Amino acid sequence: MTKFEELGLKEEVLKGIRDLGFTEAFAIQEAVIPVLLTGRDVVGQAHTGSGKTAAFALSMLQEIQPKKGIQGLIMAPTRELAMQISDEIKKFGKYTGIKVATVYGGQGMGLQLDALDRGVEIVVATPGRLIDHLKRGSIELRDITHIVLDEADTMLDMGFIDDIQFILDLAPEDRVMSLFSATMPTEILRLSEEYLNNPKQFLLDADDLSGEGIDQAYLVIKDRDKFKYLIDFIKPTKGQCIVFCSTKYRTRDVAKFLHQEKFDAVAIEGDMSQHRREQSMSKFRSGKADILVATDVASRGIDVPRVELVVNYDVPNQEMAYFHRIGRTARAGAKGKAITFVSYSSVGDWNIIKRQIKVPLKDLNQEMGIEISIPDPLKRQMPSRRYGGQSRGGYSRGGGRSGGYGRSDRSRNPRDDRGSRKRYNDKDNRNSYGGRSRW
Ligand code: ADP
Ligand code: MG
């Protein structure tokens, strides 16, 4: 491993990193920073939690000059991720005199205009609100020297691509641009050629989507039994936990049930007011809440180091979403666990995802002796039990009986669990991170 001092970063930047306790550069940082510093475009792929933010932020902070207009632009798919990136850059840039503004929907324009009026050099934005600012002239891109698309595969997906195109057309041609994500499907890599100038590609573990350091398991159960098992898995967990649901409705519902069971849970989904979204995230980040119940709005980029367990309460609708969801644990080389609840109607969807998981996957039905009484027409889709024998413990049920959920109100709406399967570029995914999203 290389020390940050060896990457050619200036003292003001190094001081910020030292304050955070970073000593050695992570692999993607070591690879990417020197190349970005030479002014070459970059495509950076490395697994979730591997330090991609610092990889693009540090080289930006090195080059950008205080008081010379907006020179850096970072775009991200969700408000929460944009805020997180800003916060991290502020920490890295503490001694550089560089100011950062975050621009995202759901927050009044006033606050953002005030921040911009004070003069900033870096803007972190979600595309929709950035366009609003561009149209009213409160942000201009003529001095931009550095552009980053974080979660680039999402940003270049159909929901955002027109917005991104509009924004990039307003920025100078002569700029350093980079794309980052844990997942870089080949069609996105091809597309990136159109936006980047002879980029150097760093695909650090493109063939291994498996989720390094994450102990993965699944359980096939009836939809109405999910809550009972959720409680069993959450109870013995010491760290924090994220529970991903397929819809906003189920997210609210699961959070409500957890409250009734006296868990400190908060929820985040796209229909909540921005104020409540921020309240939930800040409670979860500060550790005041142990559990975050979320739609896929929280599946990308969110970094909360204490997350020990990810529960997919519902099988995700996209293959990639699975790897991003579970990647909310095992951050920065830590270890974590992920459990996927597979309702009978989702067995087919789960099998598609399962084929891409290259590490041993624990079959909890076998381990816990839970029988699958699947209706006949669905039996064909049953998951194989190839890894069932490799029990390592650690997923055992906490023993706490939840009680009272047998009647589960959720059975009112079992259909919700299914979600129609989305292809990565499905038109229906338009605006999937935006204000009017499914999430
Ligand atoms: P990614 O974008 O690849 O998912 P992040 O940039 O969110 O990952 O980083 C994951 C975590 O690792 C963050 O908490 C970050 O502060 C931490 N981190 C990043 N680089 C280093 C480093 N060189 N040393 C120690 N911790 C780091
Ligand atoms: Mg990231």
Coordinates of C-alpha atoms and ligand atoms in Angstrom, one line a residue:
M1 CA 0.0 0.0 0.0
T2 CA 1.1 3.5 -0.7
K3 CA 1.1 6.4 1.7
F4 CA -0.9 9.5 0.6
E5 CA 2.4 11.5 0.8
E6 CA 3.7 9.5 -2.2
L7 CA 0.8 10.4 -4.5
G8 CA 2.0 13.9 -5.1
L9 CA -0.7 15.7 -3.0
K10 CA 0.0 19.0 -1.5
E11 CA 0.4 19.6 2.3
E12 CA -2.9 21.3 2.8
V13 CA -4.7 18.3 1.3
L14 CA -2.5 15.8 3.3
K15 CA -3.3 17.6 6.5
G16 CA -7.0 17.1 6.0
I17 CA -6.5 13.4 5.3
R18 CA -4.4 13.0 8.4
D19 CA -7.0 14.6 10.5
L20 CA -9.4 11.9 9.4
G21 CA -6.9 9.3 10.4
F22 CA -6.3 8.0 6.9
T23 CA -2.7 6.8 6.5
E24 CA -2.5 4.5 3.5
A25 CA -4.2 5.1 0.2
F26 CA -6.7 2.4 -0.8
A27 CA -6.1 0.6 -4.1
I28 CA -8.5 2.8 -6.2
Q29 CA -7.0 5.9 -4.7
E30 CA -3.5 4.8 -5.4
A31 CA -4.4 4.0 -9.0
V32 CA -6.5 6.9 -9.9
I33 CA -5.1 10.0 -8.0
P34 CA -1.8 10.2 -9.9
V35 CA -3.6 9.9 -13.3
L36 CA -6.2 12.5 -12.5
L37 CA -3.4 14.8 -11.4
T38 CA -1.9 14.5 -14.9
G39 CA -5.2 15.8 -16.3
R40 CA -6.3 12.5 -17.9
D41 CA -9.9 11.4 -17.8
V42 CA -10.6 8.3 -15.8
V43 CA -13.1 5.5 -15.4
G44 CA -12.8 4.0 -11.9
Q45 CA -14.6 0.8 -10.9
A46 CA -13.9 -0.7 -7.5
H47 CA -16.1 -2.5 -5.0
T48 CA -18.5 -0.8 -2.6
G49 CA -16.8 0.9 0.3
S50 CA -13.4 1.0 -1.3
G51 CA -12.8 4.7 -1.0
K52 CA -13.9 6.0 -4.4
T53 CA -15.0 9.4 -3.0
A54 CA -11.4 10.3 -1.9
A55 CA -10.1 9.0 -5.2
F56 CA -11.9 11.8 -7.1
A57 CA -12.1 14.4 -4.3
L58 CA -8.5 14.6 -3.4
S59 CA -7.2 15.3 -6.9
M60 CA -9.9 17.9 -7.3
L61 CA -8.9 19.7 -4.1
Q62 CA -5.3 19.6 -5.2
E63 CA -6.0 21.5 -8.4
I64 CA -8.8 23.9 -7.6
Q65 CA -8.0 27.4 -6.6
P66 CA -9.9 29.3 -3.9
K67 CA -11.9 32.3 -5.0
K68 CA -11.7 31.6 -8.7
G69 CA -15.3 30.5 -9.4
I70 CA -16.9 27.1 -9.6
Q71 CA -14.2 24.8 -10.9
G72 CA -15.4 21.4 -9.7
L73 CA -18.7 19.7 -10.3
I74 CA -19.7 16.3 -8.9
M75 CA -23.0 14.7 -9.8
A76 CA -24.7 12.0 -7.8
P77 CA -28.0 10.3 -8.2
T78 CA -29.6 11.0 -4.7
R79 CA -29.8 13.9 -2.4
E80 CA -28.4 12.0 0.5
L81 CA -25.4 10.9 -1.5
A82 CA -24.8 14.4 -2.7
M83 CA -24.8 15.6 0.9
Q84 CA -22.5 12.9 2.0
I85 CA -20.0 13.6 -0.7
S86 CA -20.1 17.3 0.2
D87 CA -19.5 16.6 3.8
E88 CA -16.5 14.4 3.0
I89 CA -15.0 16.9 0.7
K90 CA -15.3 19.6 3.3
K91 CA -13.4 17.4 5.7
F92 CA -10.7 16.6 3.2
G93 CA -10.5 20.2 2.1
K94 CA -10.5 21.7 5.6
Y95 CA -7.1 23.4 5.1
T96 CA -7.4 24.3 1.5
G97 CA -9.8 27.3 1.7
I98 CA -12.0 25.7 -0.9
K99 CA -15.8 26.0 -0.3
V100 CA -18.4 23.5 -1.3
A101 CA -22.1 23.9 -2.0
T102 CA -24.7 21.1 -2.2
V103 CA -27.5 21.5 -4.7
Y104 CA -30.4 19.1 -4.6
G105 CA -34.1 18.9 -4.9
G106 CA -36.6 19.1 -2.0
Q107 CA -34.7 21.9 -0.3
G108 CA -35.8 25.5 -0.8
M109 CA -33.8 27.5 -3.4
G110 CA -33.1 30.2 -0.9
L111 CA -30.6 28.3 1.2
Q112 CA -28.7 27.1 -1.9
L113 CA -28.7 30.6 -3.4
D114 CA -27.2 32.0 -0.2
A115 CA -24.5 29.4 -0.2
L116 CA -23.7 30.1 -3.9
D117 CA -23.7 33.8 -3.3
R118 CA -21.0 33.5 -0.7
G119 CA -18.8 32.0 -3.5
V120 CA -17.9 28.3 -3.8
E121 CA -15.4 26.4 -5.9
I122 CA -17.0 23.0 -5.8
V123 CA -20.6 22.1 -6.4
V124 CA -22.0 18.7 -5.5
A125 CA -25.4 18.2 -7.2
T126 CA -28.2 16.0 -8.2
P127 CA -28.9 16.7 -11.9
G128 CA -32.5 18.0 -11.7
R129 CA -31.8 20.9 -9.3
L130 CA -28.5 21.7 -10.9
I131 CA -30.4 22.3 -14.2
D132 CA -32.8 24.6 -12.3
H133 CA -29.8 26.7 -11.2
L134 CA -28.3 26.7 -14.6
K135 CA -31.5 27.9 -16.1
R136 CA -31.8 30.8 -13.7
G137 CA -28.1 31.6 -13.9
S138 CA -27.3 31.0 -10.3
I139 CA -24.7 28.5 -11.3
E140 CA -22.4 28.9 -14.3
L141 CA -20.1 26.2 -15.6
R142 CA -17.7 28.3 -17.7
D143 CA -14.8 27.9 -15.2
I144 CA -15.3 24.2 -14.7
T145 CA -12.1 22.2 -14.9
H146 CA -13.1 19.0 -13.1
I147 CA -16.3 16.9 -13.5
V148 CA -17.2 13.7 -11.7
L149 CA -20.1 11.4 -12.2
D150 CA -20.4 9.3 -9.0
E151 CA -22.5 6.1 -9.4
A152 CA -21.8 6.7 -13.0
D153 CA -23.8 3.7 -14.4
T154 CA -26.9 5.2 -12.8
M155 CA -26.1 8.7 -14.0
L156 CA -25.7 7.5 -17.6
D157 CA -28.8 5.3 -17.4
M158 CA -31.9 6.4 -19.1
G159 CA -33.4 8.3 -16.2
F160 CA -30.6 10.8 -16.1
I161 CA -28.8 10.7 -19.4
D162 CA -30.6 13.7 -21.0
D163 CA -30.0 15.8 -18.0
I164 CA -26.3 14.9 -17.9
Q165 CA -26.0 15.7 -21.6
F166 CA -27.6 19.1 -21.1
I167 CA -25.2 19.9 -18.2
L168 CA -22.1 18.7 -20.0
D169 CA -22.9 20.8 -23.0
L170 CA -22.6 23.9 -20.8
A171 CA -19.2 23.0 -19.4
P172 CA -15.9 23.8 -21.2
E173 CA -14.6 21.0 -23.4
D174 CA -11.2 21.3 -21.8
R175 CA -11.9 19.6 -18.5
V176 CA -10.8 16.5 -16.6
M177 CA -13.7 14.2 -16.3
S178 CA -14.1 11.0 -14.3
L179 CA -16.7 8.3 -13.8
F180 CA -16.9 6.1 -10.7
S181 CA -19.0 3.2 -9.6
A182 CA -18.9 -0.3 -8.1
T183 CA -20.7 -1.6 -11.1
M184 CA -19.8 -0.7 -14.7
P185 CA -21.8 -2.7 -17.2
T186 CA -20.2 -2.9 -20.6
E187 CA -22.8 -0.8 -22.2
I188 CA -22.0 2.0 -19.8
L189 CA -18.3 1.6 -20.5
R190 CA -19.0 2.0 -24.2
L191 CA -21.2 5.0 -23.6
S192 CA -18.5 6.6 -21.4
E193 CA -16.3 6.9 -24.6
E194 CA -18.7 9.5 -25.8
Y195 CA -18.3 11.7 -22.8
L196 CA -14.7 11.2 -21.8
N197 CA -11.5 12.0 -23.7
N198 CA -9.3 8.9 -24.0
P199 CA -10.0 7.8 -20.5
K200 CA -7.7 5.5 -18.5
Q201 CA -9.9 2.7 -17.2
F202 CA -9.3 1.2 -13.8
L203 CA -11.6 -1.8 -13.4
L204 CA -10.2 -3.1 -10.2
D205 CA -12.6 -6.0 -9.6
A206 CA -15.1 -5.8 -12.4
D207 CA -15.5 -9.6 -12.6
D208 CA -16.1 -9.9 -8.9
L209 CA -19.4 -8.4 -7.9
S210 CA -19.6 -10.7 -5.0
G211 CA -19.3 -8.3 -2.1
E212 CA -16.0 -8.7 -0.5
G213 CA -16.1 -9.3 3.3
I214 CA -19.9 -9.8 3.3
D215 CA -21.3 -13.0 4.6
Q216 CA -24.3 -13.6 2.4
A217 CA -27.4 -15.7 3.1
Y218 CA -30.9 -16.1 1.9
L219 CA -34.1 -17.5 3.3
V220 CA -37.2 -18.6 1.2
I221 CA -40.3 -17.8 3.2
K222 CA -43.9 -16.8 2.9
D223 CA -44.2 -13.0 2.5
R224 CA -46.4 -12.9 5.7
D225 CA -43.6 -14.5 7.8
K226 CA -41.0 -12.0 6.8
F227 CA -41.5 -9.7 9.7
K228 CA -41.2 -12.4 12.3
Y229 CA -37.8 -13.4 10.8
L230 CA -36.7 -9.8 10.5
I231 CA -37.0 -9.4 14.2
D232 CA -35.1 -12.6 14.9
F233 CA -32.2 -11.5 12.7
I234 CA -32.1 -7.9 14.0
K235 CA -32.3 -8.8 17.7
P236 CA -28.8 -10.3 18.1
T237 CA -27.2 -7.6 15.8
K238 CA -24.9 -5.3 17.8
G239 CA -24.1 -2.8 15.0
Q240 CA -26.6 -0.9 12.9
C241 CA -28.8 -2.5 10.3
I242 CA -30.4 -1.4 7.0
V243 CA -33.6 -3.1 5.8
F244 CA -34.3 -2.6 2.1
C245 CA -37.9 -2.9 0.9
S246 CA -39.2 -2.9 -2.7
T247 CA -41.7 -0.1 -2.3
K248 CA -42.4 3.1 -0.4
Y249 CA -45.5 1.5 1.1
R250 CA -43.6 -1.5 2.4
T251 CA -40.9 0.7 3.7
R252 CA -43.3 2.7 5.8
D253 CA -45.1 -0.4 6.9
V254 CA -42.0 -2.2 8.1
A255 CA -40.7 0.9 9.9
K256 CA -44.1 1.1 11.6
F257 CA -44.0 -2.5 12.8
L258 CA -40.5 -2.1 14.1
H259 CA -41.6 0.9 16.1
Q260 CA -44.4 -1.1 17.6
E261 CA -41.9 -3.7 18.6
K262 CA -39.9 -0.9 20.3
F263 CA -36.9 -0.8 17.9
D264 CA -35.2 2.5 17.2
A265 CA -35.9 2.5 13.5
V266 CA -36.1 5.4 11.0
A267 CA -37.3 5.2 7.4
I268 CA -36.3 6.9 4.2
E269 CA -38.3 6.8 0.9
G270 CA -39.0 9.1 -1.9
D271 CA -42.4 10.4 -0.8
M272 CA -41.2 11.7 2.5
S273 CA -40.5 15.4 2.9
Q274 CA -36.9 16.4 2.5
H275 CA -36.9 17.5 6.1
R276 CA -37.9 14.1 7.3
R277 CA -35.5 12.4 4.9
E278 CA -32.7 14.4 6.4
Q279 CA -33.9 13.8 9.9
S280 CA -33.9 10.0 9.4
M281 CA -30.4 10.0 7.8
S282 CA -29.0 12.2 10.6
K283 CA -30.4 10.0 13.3
F284 CA -29.0 6.9 11.6
R285 CA -25.6 8.4 10.9
S286 CA -25.3 9.6 14.5
G287 CA -26.3 6.2 15.9
K288 CA -29.4 7.5 17.5
A289 CA -31.4 5.0 15.4
D290 CA -30.2 1.4 15.0
I291 CA -32.2 0.5 12.0
L292 CA -32.8 2.3 8.7
V293 CA -35.7 1.0 6.7
A294 CA -35.3 2.2 3.1
T295 CA -36.2 1.9 -0.5
D296 CA -33.4 1.7 -3.1
V297 CA -33.0 5.5 -2.6
A298 CA -30.4 4.5 0.0
S299 CA -28.9 1.6 -1.9
R300 CA -26.2 3.7 -3.7
G301 CA -23.1 5.2 -2.1
I302 CA -24.4 5.7 1.4
D303 CA -21.6 5.2 3.8
V304 CA -22.4 4.5 7.5
P305 CA -19.4 2.6 8.9
R306 CA -21.3 0.9 11.7
V307 CA -23.7 -0.9 9.5
E308 CA -23.2 -4.6 10.3
L309 CA -26.3 -6.2 8.7
V310 CA -28.2 -5.5 5.5
V311 CA -31.6 -7.3 5.2
N312 CA -33.2 -7.4 1.8
Y313 CA -36.7 -7.6 3.0
D314 CA -37.7 -8.0 -0.6
V315 CA -35.6 -9.3 -3.5
P316 CA -34.4 -6.2 -5.4
N317 CA -35.8 -5.5 -8.8
Q318 CA -32.5 -5.0 -10.5
E319 CA -29.5 -7.3 -10.4
M320 CA -27.1 -4.5 -9.8
A321 CA -29.2 -3.2 -6.9
Y322 CA -28.4 -6.3 -4.9
F323 CA -24.7 -5.6 -4.9
H324 CA -25.2 -2.0 -4.1
R325 CA -27.6 -2.7 -1.3
I326 CA -25.4 -5.3 0.4
G327 CA -22.4 -3.0 -0.1
R328 CA -23.8 -0.7 2.6
T329 CA -22.1 -3.0 5.0
A330 CA -18.4 -4.1 5.0
R331 CA -17.2 -0.5 4.4
A332 CA -13.5 0.3 4.2
G333 CA -12.4 -3.3 4.6
A334 CA -14.7 -4.1 7.5
K335 CA -16.9 -7.2 7.7
G336 CA -20.6 -7.4 7.4
K337 CA -23.6 -9.7 6.8
A338 CA -26.4 -9.6 4.3
I339 CA -29.6 -11.7 4.4
T340 CA -32.1 -11.8 1.5
F341 CA -35.7 -12.7 2.2
V342 CA -37.1 -14.5 -0.8
S343 CA -40.9 -14.7 -1.0
Y344 CA -42.2 -17.6 -3.1
S345 CA -43.2 -15.2 -5.8
S346 CA -39.7 -13.8 -6.0
V347 CA -37.8 -17.1 -6.4
G348 CA -37.4 -16.6 -10.1
D349 CA -36.0 -13.0 -9.6
W350 CA -33.7 -14.3 -6.9
N351 CA -32.3 -17.1 -9.1
I352 CA -31.2 -14.5 -11.6
I353 CA -29.3 -12.5 -9.0
K354 CA -28.0 -15.6 -7.4
R355 CA -26.2 -16.7 -10.5
Q356 CA -24.0 -13.6 -10.3
I357 CA -23.0 -14.2 -6.7
K358 CA -19.6 -15.9 -6.9
V359 CA -19.0 -16.6 -3.2
P360 CA -20.6 -19.3 -1.0
L361 CA -24.1 -18.3 -0.2
K362 CA -25.7 -19.6 2.9
D363 CA -29.0 -21.4 2.5
L364 CA -30.9 -20.6 5.7
N365 CA -33.8 -22.9 5.0
Q366 CA -31.4 -25.8 5.2
E367 CA -29.5 -24.4 8.2
M368 CA -32.5 -23.5 10.2
G369 CA -34.6 -26.4 9.1
I370 CA -37.3 -24.2 7.6
E371 CA -39.4 -26.1 5.1
I372 CA -40.4 -24.5 1.8
S373 CA -44.0 -25.3 1.0
I374 CA -44.1 -23.7 -2.3
P375 CA -47.2 -23.8 -4.5
D376 CA -46.8 -26.2 -7.4
P377 CA -46.5 -23.9 -10.4
L378 CA -43.6 -22.1 -8.7
K379 CA -41.6 -25.2 -7.8
R380 CA -39.8 -25.2 -11.0
Q381 CA -38.1 -21.9 -10.0
M382 CA -36.7 -23.2 -6.8
P383 CA -33.2 -22.1 -5.9
S384 CA -30.5 -24.7 -5.9
R385 CA -28.9 -25.6 -2.6
R386 CA -25.4 -25.9 -3.7
Y387 CA -23.8 -24.1 -0.8
G388 CA -26.2 -25.3 1.8
G389 CA -23.7 -27.5 3.6
Q390 CA -21.2 -24.7 4.3
S391 CA -22.7 -23.5 7.6
R392 CA -20.5 -21.2 9.6
G393 CA -23.0 -20.1 12.1
G394 CA -23.7 -16.5 12.9
Y395 CA -27.1 -16.4 11.3
S396 CA -28.8 -18.4 14.0
R397 CA -32.0 -17.0 15.2
G398 CA -31.8 -14.8 18.2
G399 CA -34.5 -16.8 20.0
G400 CA -36.5 -13.7 20.7
R401 CA -40.1 -14.4 19.7
S402 CA -41.8 -11.4 18.2
G403 CA -45.3 -12.5 18.8
G404 CA -48.4 -10.7 17.5
Y405 CA -47.4 -10.6 13.9
G406 CA -49.0 -13.7 12.8
R407 CA -51.9 -11.8 11.5
S408 CA -49.5 -9.4 9.7
D409 CA -51.3 -6.5 8.1
R410 CA -48.8 -6.7 5.2
S411 CA -50.6 -9.7 3.9
R412 CA -53.1 -7.1 2.7
N413 CA -50.8 -6.3 -0.1
P414 CA -48.7 -9.3 -0.9
R415 CA -48.5 -8.2 -4.5
D416 CA -46.1 -5.4 -3.5
D417 CA -43.3 -7.8 -2.9
R418 CA -42.9 -8.7 -6.5
G419 CA -42.3 -5.5 -8.3
S420 CA -41.9 -6.1 -12.0
R421 CA -38.5 -7.1 -12.9
K422 CA -36.6 -4.2 -14.4
R423 CA -33.9 -4.4 -17.0
Y424 CA -31.0 -2.2 -16.3
N425 CA -32.0 0.3 -19.0
D426 CA -35.6 -0.1 -18.6
K427 CA -37.6 3.0 -19.6
D428 CA -39.6 2.7 -16.4
N429 CA -36.5 3.4 -14.4
R430 CA -36.6 7.0 -15.6
N431 CA -36.3 9.4 -12.7
S432 CA -35.9 6.4 -10.5
Y433 CA -33.8 8.5 -8.1
G434 CA -35.7 11.7 -8.7
G435 CA -38.6 13.3 -7.0
R436 CA -41.3 11.4 -8.6
S437 CA -39.7 8.0 -8.3
R438 CA -41.0 4.6 -7.3
W439 CA -38.7 4.8 -4.3
Ligands
ADP1 P1 -17.0 3.9 -2.1 O1 -17.4 5.2 -2.7 O2 -16.0 3.2 -2.8 O3 -18.2 3.0 -1.8 P2 -16.4 5.6 0.1 O4 -15.6 6.6 -0.6 O5 -17.7 6.0 0.6 O6 -16.4 4.3 -0.7 O7 -15.4 5.2 1.4 C1 -15.8 4.2 2.3 C2 -15.3 4.5 3.6 O8 -13.9 4.3 3.7 C3 -15.6 5.9 4.1 O9 -16.0 5.8 5.4 C4 -14.2 6.6 4.0 O10 -14.1 7.6 5.0 C5 -13.3 5.5 4.3 N1 -11.9 5.6 3.6 C6 -11.7 6.0 2.4 N2 -10.4 6.0 2.1 C7 -9.8 5.6 3.2 C8 -8.4 5.4 3.5 N3 -7.4 5.6 2.6 N4 -8.1 5.0 4.8 C9 -9.1 4.8 5.7 N5 -10.4 4.9 5.4 C10 -10.8 5.4 4.2
MG2 MG -19.2 6.0 -3.4

